[in-house]
Amino acid sequence: MIAIAHFIAVTFYLGAAAVAALPFARRVKAPVVGVVVTLLLGIGAHATALAGLTQQAGAGSLTGIGPGLSFAGLVLAISLVIVECLAREVSLTLVAAPLAALVTMAGNLTGMRPFLLEPQGARAVWLSMHIVLSFIGIAAYATAAAAGTMYLVARRELKSAHFGAIFRSFPPLDTLDRVNHIASIAGFLGLTLGLALAAAYSFQYRALVIPQIIWGLAAWAGVSGLALGRVLRGWQARRAALMSALTFASVVALYVVFRLASLNRGQFL
């Protein structure tokens, strides 16, 4: 049941990307409603899968690498729906929906096996809040990076006067810049709260995992530099777009390095 629901969610996420690509095939208006409905169907199947996992495993259901990746895909898909509804555009779906599908599929193939099942009561709530807020922050950071990457591509098309299908299908540069700005701030807030809860949890229960701490701080430093650079230093759109894409790529690369070097394959990191 859980594996089938994940498969259905991945299918709908990829379907949303296909619907969003229709303007590339022919000149049609951005199919916002079709994309949002398809994403919501995927989110519904995805939420059903994780609800089933929680019913089986209890409060620690999101602590393994498989459940963690699946939850990250769900949060990214929810963030994408919110952004597309506000922007009334679907171009971001071309990047973010396949990413949500990839992360969800990776989690499903890894296996829905939670790592920690012991926490109960207030400790379980504490741990769950840290996981939820951290993944919200990472999903927002990924959204900022996707919008930044699209901004750089669209800006290059504009400067070279190549007004092809990519340029016609992408939202205006101002919209991409606004998404990058809002998502970077949301990522900063989510990761800050998530890491604060993680630090307090680690000290309280003596549960220190060095790779997790290093990677979490690296992700927080990247999104914090981006958000504070925009708010306090007035970074312009191009610089913010470039920094969001580069720093997020570095965070992903660091995660891959830690995963390859990790001796414990059951944890998220």
Short mmCIF file of C-alpha atoms in Angstrom, two decimals:
data_model
loop_
_atom_site.label_atom_id
_atom_site.label_comp_id
_atom_site.label_asym_id
_atom_site.label_seq_id
_atom_site.Cartn_x
_atom_site.Cartn_y
_atom_site.Cartn_z
CA MET A 1 0.00 0.00 0.00
CA ILE A 2 2.71 2.49 0.99
CA ALA A 3 4.90 1.63 -2.02
CA ILE A 4 1.93 1.82 -4.41
CA ALA A 5 0.86 5.22 -3.05
CA HIS A 6 4.42 6.49 -3.54
CA PHE A 7 4.41 5.23 -7.12
CA ILE A 8 1.12 7.03 -7.78
CA ALA A 9 2.53 10.25 -6.28
CA VAL A 10 5.65 10.06 -8.47
CA THR A 11 3.45 9.47 -11.54
CA PHE A 12 1.37 12.57 -10.81
CA TYR A 13 4.46 14.71 -10.16
CA LEU A 14 5.93 13.71 -13.51
CA GLY A 15 2.51 14.21 -15.08
CA ALA A 16 2.42 17.77 -13.71
CA ALA A 17 5.79 18.47 -15.35
CA ALA A 18 4.44 17.09 -18.64
CA VAL A 19 1.37 19.34 -18.42
CA ALA A 20 3.60 22.32 -17.62
CA ALA A 21 5.63 21.56 -20.77
CA LEU A 22 2.63 21.97 -23.08
CA PRO A 23 3.50 25.61 -23.94
CA PHE A 24 6.80 24.31 -25.36
CA ALA A 25 4.92 22.12 -27.85
CA ARG A 26 2.46 24.76 -29.01
CA ARG A 27 1.43 28.29 -28.16
CA VAL A 28 -1.08 27.85 -25.37
CA LYS A 29 -1.79 29.70 -22.17
CA ALA A 30 0.04 28.45 -19.09
CA PRO A 31 -2.10 25.51 -17.83
CA VAL A 32 -2.04 26.61 -14.19
CA VAL A 33 -5.22 24.78 -13.18
CA GLY A 34 -4.16 21.52 -14.82
CA VAL A 35 -0.73 21.62 -13.20
CA VAL A 36 -2.05 22.49 -9.74
CA VAL A 37 -4.75 19.79 -9.85
CA THR A 38 -2.22 17.17 -10.98
CA LEU A 39 0.19 18.19 -8.22
CA LEU A 40 -2.59 18.07 -5.62
CA LEU A 41 -3.50 14.55 -6.69
CA GLY A 42 0.14 13.55 -6.25
CA ILE A 43 0.29 15.25 -2.86
CA GLY A 44 -2.85 13.41 -1.78
CA ALA A 45 -1.36 10.03 -2.71
CA HIS A 46 1.94 10.99 -1.09
CA ALA A 47 0.30 12.10 2.14
CA THR A 48 -1.67 8.85 2.22
CA ALA A 49 1.58 6.87 1.95
CA LEU A 50 3.24 8.74 4.81
CA ALA A 51 0.08 8.54 6.93
CA GLY A 52 0.15 4.78 6.50
CA LEU A 53 3.81 4.72 7.48
CA THR A 54 3.09 6.78 10.60
CA GLN A 55 0.29 4.41 11.54
CA GLN A 56 2.71 1.48 11.29
CA ALA A 57 5.85 3.00 12.81
CA GLY A 58 4.55 5.65 15.19
CA ALA A 59 6.08 9.02 16.03
CA GLY A 60 9.56 8.15 14.73
CA SER A 61 8.33 7.30 11.26
CA LEU A 62 10.30 10.05 9.46
CA THR A 63 13.74 9.33 10.92
CA GLY A 64 15.15 6.89 8.33
CA ILE A 65 16.71 7.95 5.04
CA GLY A 66 13.82 6.53 3.00
CA PRO A 67 11.04 8.21 5.00
CA GLY A 68 13.13 11.39 5.24
CA LEU A 69 13.59 11.63 1.48
CA SER A 70 9.92 10.88 0.91
CA PHE A 71 8.88 13.63 3.32
CA ALA A 72 11.28 16.06 1.62
CA GLY A 73 9.60 15.30 -1.71
CA LEU A 74 6.17 15.94 -0.19
CA VAL A 75 7.19 19.28 1.31
CA LEU A 76 8.77 20.35 -1.99
CA ALA A 77 5.57 19.47 -3.87
CA ILE A 78 3.44 21.44 -1.38
CA SER A 79 5.80 24.42 -1.67
CA LEU A 80 5.55 24.19 -5.45
CA VAL A 81 1.75 24.29 -5.41
CA ILE A 82 1.78 27.38 -3.20
CA VAL A 83 4.30 29.17 -5.41
CA GLU A 84 2.51 28.31 -8.66
CA CYS A 85 -0.86 29.43 -7.27
CA LEU A 86 0.56 32.76 -6.13
CA ALA A 87 2.59 33.39 -9.29
CA ARG A 88 -0.06 32.03 -11.70
CA GLU A 89 2.78 30.39 -13.65
CA VAL A 90 3.77 26.78 -14.22
CA SER A 91 7.36 27.02 -15.39
CA LEU A 92 8.84 26.27 -11.98
CA THR A 93 7.05 22.92 -12.16
CA LEU A 94 9.34 21.92 -15.02
CA VAL A 95 12.25 21.87 -12.57
CA ALA A 96 10.73 21.29 -9.14
CA ALA A 97 8.15 18.57 -9.96
CA PRO A 98 10.73 16.14 -11.44
CA LEU A 99 12.96 16.90 -8.46
CA ALA A 100 10.11 16.04 -6.07
CA ALA A 101 9.46 12.86 -8.06
CA LEU A 102 13.16 11.91 -8.00
CA VAL A 103 13.51 12.45 -4.25
CA THR A 104 10.27 10.57 -3.54
CA MET A 105 11.28 7.67 -5.76
CA ALA A 106 14.71 7.52 -4.15
CA GLY A 107 13.12 7.34 -0.71
CA ASN A 108 10.70 4.64 -1.81
CA LEU A 109 13.45 2.54 -3.39
CA THR A 110 15.67 2.98 -0.34
CA GLY A 111 12.90 1.55 1.81
CA MET A 112 10.39 2.99 4.25
CA ARG A 113 12.34 1.84 7.31
CA PRO A 114 12.48 4.38 10.17
CA PHE A 115 15.79 4.48 12.03
CA LEU A 116 14.53 5.50 15.45
CA LEU A 117 11.36 4.19 16.96
CA GLU A 118 12.19 4.71 20.63
CA PRO A 119 11.21 8.37 21.26
CA GLN A 120 7.83 8.70 22.92
CA GLY A 121 5.71 11.52 24.27
CA ALA A 122 7.24 15.00 24.36
CA ARG A 123 10.56 13.70 23.01
CA ALA A 124 8.84 12.29 19.92
CA VAL A 125 7.04 15.60 19.31
CA TRP A 126 10.34 17.48 19.74
CA LEU A 127 12.11 15.25 17.22
CA SER A 128 9.21 15.41 14.74
CA MET A 129 9.07 19.22 14.89
CA HIS A 130 12.79 19.41 14.16
CA ILE A 131 12.41 17.12 11.14
CA VAL A 132 9.35 18.92 9.76
CA LEU A 133 10.82 22.43 10.11
CA SER A 134 14.17 21.36 8.69
CA PHE A 135 12.59 19.79 5.63
CA ILE A 136 10.40 22.85 5.10
CA GLY A 137 13.56 24.95 5.15
CA ILE A 138 15.36 22.65 2.69
CA ALA A 139 12.34 22.59 0.36
CA ALA A 140 12.15 26.39 0.38
CA TYR A 141 15.90 26.56 -0.27
CA ALA A 142 15.47 24.19 -3.24
CA THR A 143 12.64 26.40 -4.54
CA ALA A 144 14.88 29.46 -4.32
CA ALA A 145 17.64 27.62 -6.18
CA ALA A 146 15.24 26.45 -8.91
CA ALA A 147 13.86 29.95 -9.37
CA GLY A 148 17.39 31.35 -9.41
CA THR A 149 18.52 28.87 -12.05
CA MET A 150 15.52 29.69 -14.23
CA TYR A 151 16.21 33.40 -13.77
CA LEU A 152 19.77 32.97 -15.05
CA VAL A 153 18.61 30.95 -18.06
CA ALA A 154 15.84 33.43 -18.95
CA ARG A 155 18.18 36.40 -18.49
CA ARG A 156 20.72 34.82 -20.81
CA GLU A 157 18.01 34.26 -23.43
CA LEU A 158 16.95 37.90 -23.09
CA LYS A 159 20.49 39.29 -23.42
CA SER A 160 21.21 37.14 -26.48
CA ALA A 161 17.86 38.14 -28.06
CA HIS A 162 16.94 34.46 -28.53
CA PHE A 163 13.25 34.58 -27.70
CA GLY A 164 12.61 30.89 -28.16
CA ALA A 165 10.27 28.45 -26.46
CA ILE A 166 12.21 28.57 -23.19
CA PHE A 167 11.95 32.33 -22.88
CA ARG A 168 8.27 32.39 -23.91
CA SER A 169 7.35 29.69 -21.39
CA PHE A 170 9.25 31.05 -18.42
CA PRO A 171 7.54 33.56 -16.11
CA PRO A 172 8.79 37.16 -16.12
CA LEU A 173 12.17 37.83 -14.56
CA ASP A 174 10.52 39.88 -11.82
CA THR A 175 8.34 36.88 -10.86
CA LEU A 176 11.33 34.54 -10.68
CA ASP A 177 13.23 37.08 -8.61
CA ARG A 178 10.29 37.44 -6.21
CA VAL A 179 10.00 33.67 -5.80
CA ASN A 180 13.73 33.47 -5.13
CA HIS A 181 13.48 36.24 -2.53
CA ILE A 182 10.49 34.84 -0.64
CA ALA A 183 11.73 31.24 -0.77
CA SER A 184 15.17 32.21 0.53
CA ILE A 185 13.61 33.93 3.55
CA ALA A 186 11.27 30.97 4.16
CA GLY A 187 14.26 28.61 3.92
CA PHE A 188 16.21 30.69 6.41
CA LEU A 189 13.35 30.71 8.93
CA GLY A 190 12.59 27.01 8.55
CA LEU A 191 16.20 25.85 8.86
CA THR A 192 16.93 28.23 11.73
CA LEU A 193 14.02 26.89 13.77
CA GLY A 194 14.76 23.30 12.77
CA LEU A 195 18.43 23.53 13.72
CA ALA A 196 17.62 25.30 16.99
CA LEU A 197 15.35 22.41 17.94
CA ALA A 198 18.00 19.93 16.81
CA ALA A 199 20.69 21.58 18.92
CA ALA A 200 18.47 21.61 22.00
CA TYR A 201 17.47 17.98 21.39
CA SER A 202 21.11 16.90 20.98
CA PHE A 203 22.21 18.54 24.22
CA GLN A 204 19.21 17.29 26.17
CA TYR A 205 19.45 13.66 25.05
CA ARG A 206 23.18 13.46 24.22
CA ALA A 207 22.34 12.50 20.63
CA LEU A 208 25.19 14.16 18.71
CA VAL A 209 25.87 13.00 15.14
CA ILE A 210 28.79 14.99 13.71
CA PRO A 211 28.02 14.57 9.97
CA GLN A 212 24.43 15.71 10.57
CA ILE A 213 25.66 18.75 12.48
CA ILE A 214 28.19 19.72 9.79
CA TRP A 215 25.74 19.26 6.93
CA GLY A 216 22.94 21.07 8.75
CA LEU A 217 25.20 24.02 9.53
CA ALA A 218 26.41 24.13 5.93
CA ALA A 219 22.83 24.23 4.62
CA TRP A 220 21.91 26.89 7.19
CA ALA A 221 24.97 28.98 6.30
CA GLY A 222 24.10 28.81 2.59
CA VAL A 223 20.48 29.85 2.91
CA SER A 224 21.27 32.39 5.65
CA GLY A 225 23.89 34.06 3.49
CA LEU A 226 21.39 34.23 0.65
CA ALA A 227 18.51 35.61 2.76
CA LEU A 228 20.62 38.11 4.70
CA GLY A 229 22.41 39.19 1.53
CA ARG A 230 19.09 40.08 -0.03
CA VAL A 231 17.58 41.73 3.05
CA LEU A 232 20.58 43.51 4.59
CA ARG A 233 22.97 44.04 1.68
CA GLY A 234 20.42 44.58 -1.06
CA TRP A 235 21.71 41.94 -3.44
CA GLN A 236 20.38 42.39 -6.95
CA ALA A 237 18.42 39.67 -8.73
CA ARG A 238 21.29 38.22 -10.78
CA ARG A 239 23.68 37.92 -7.86
CA ALA A 240 21.00 36.37 -5.63
CA ALA A 241 20.03 33.90 -8.36
CA LEU A 242 23.65 32.87 -8.91
CA MET A 243 24.35 32.50 -5.19
CA SER A 244 21.20 30.45 -4.56
CA ALA A 245 22.02 28.02 -7.39
CA LEU A 246 25.69 27.63 -6.42
CA THR A 247 25.19 27.30 -2.68
CA PHE A 248 22.35 24.79 -2.99
CA ALA A 249 24.38 22.70 -5.43
CA SER A 250 27.24 22.74 -2.91
CA VAL A 251 24.91 21.60 -0.11
CA VAL A 252 23.64 18.72 -2.26
CA ALA A 253 27.21 17.74 -3.19
CA LEU A 254 28.22 17.78 0.49
CA TYR A 255 25.26 15.53 1.31
CA VAL A 256 26.36 13.04 -1.37
CA VAL A 257 29.91 13.01 0.01
CA PHE A 258 28.68 12.36 3.56
CA ARG A 259 26.32 9.63 2.35
CA LEU A 260 29.12 7.84 0.49
CA ALA A 261 31.39 8.06 3.54
CA SER A 262 28.69 7.13 6.06
CA LEU A 263 29.01 3.82 7.87
CA ASN A 264 25.38 3.85 9.00
CA ARG A 265 23.18 3.58 5.92
CA GLY A 266 19.95 3.62 7.90
CA GLN A 267 19.99 7.27 8.90
CA PHE A 268 18.97 10.22 6.74
CA LEU A 269 22.57 11.42 6.82
#
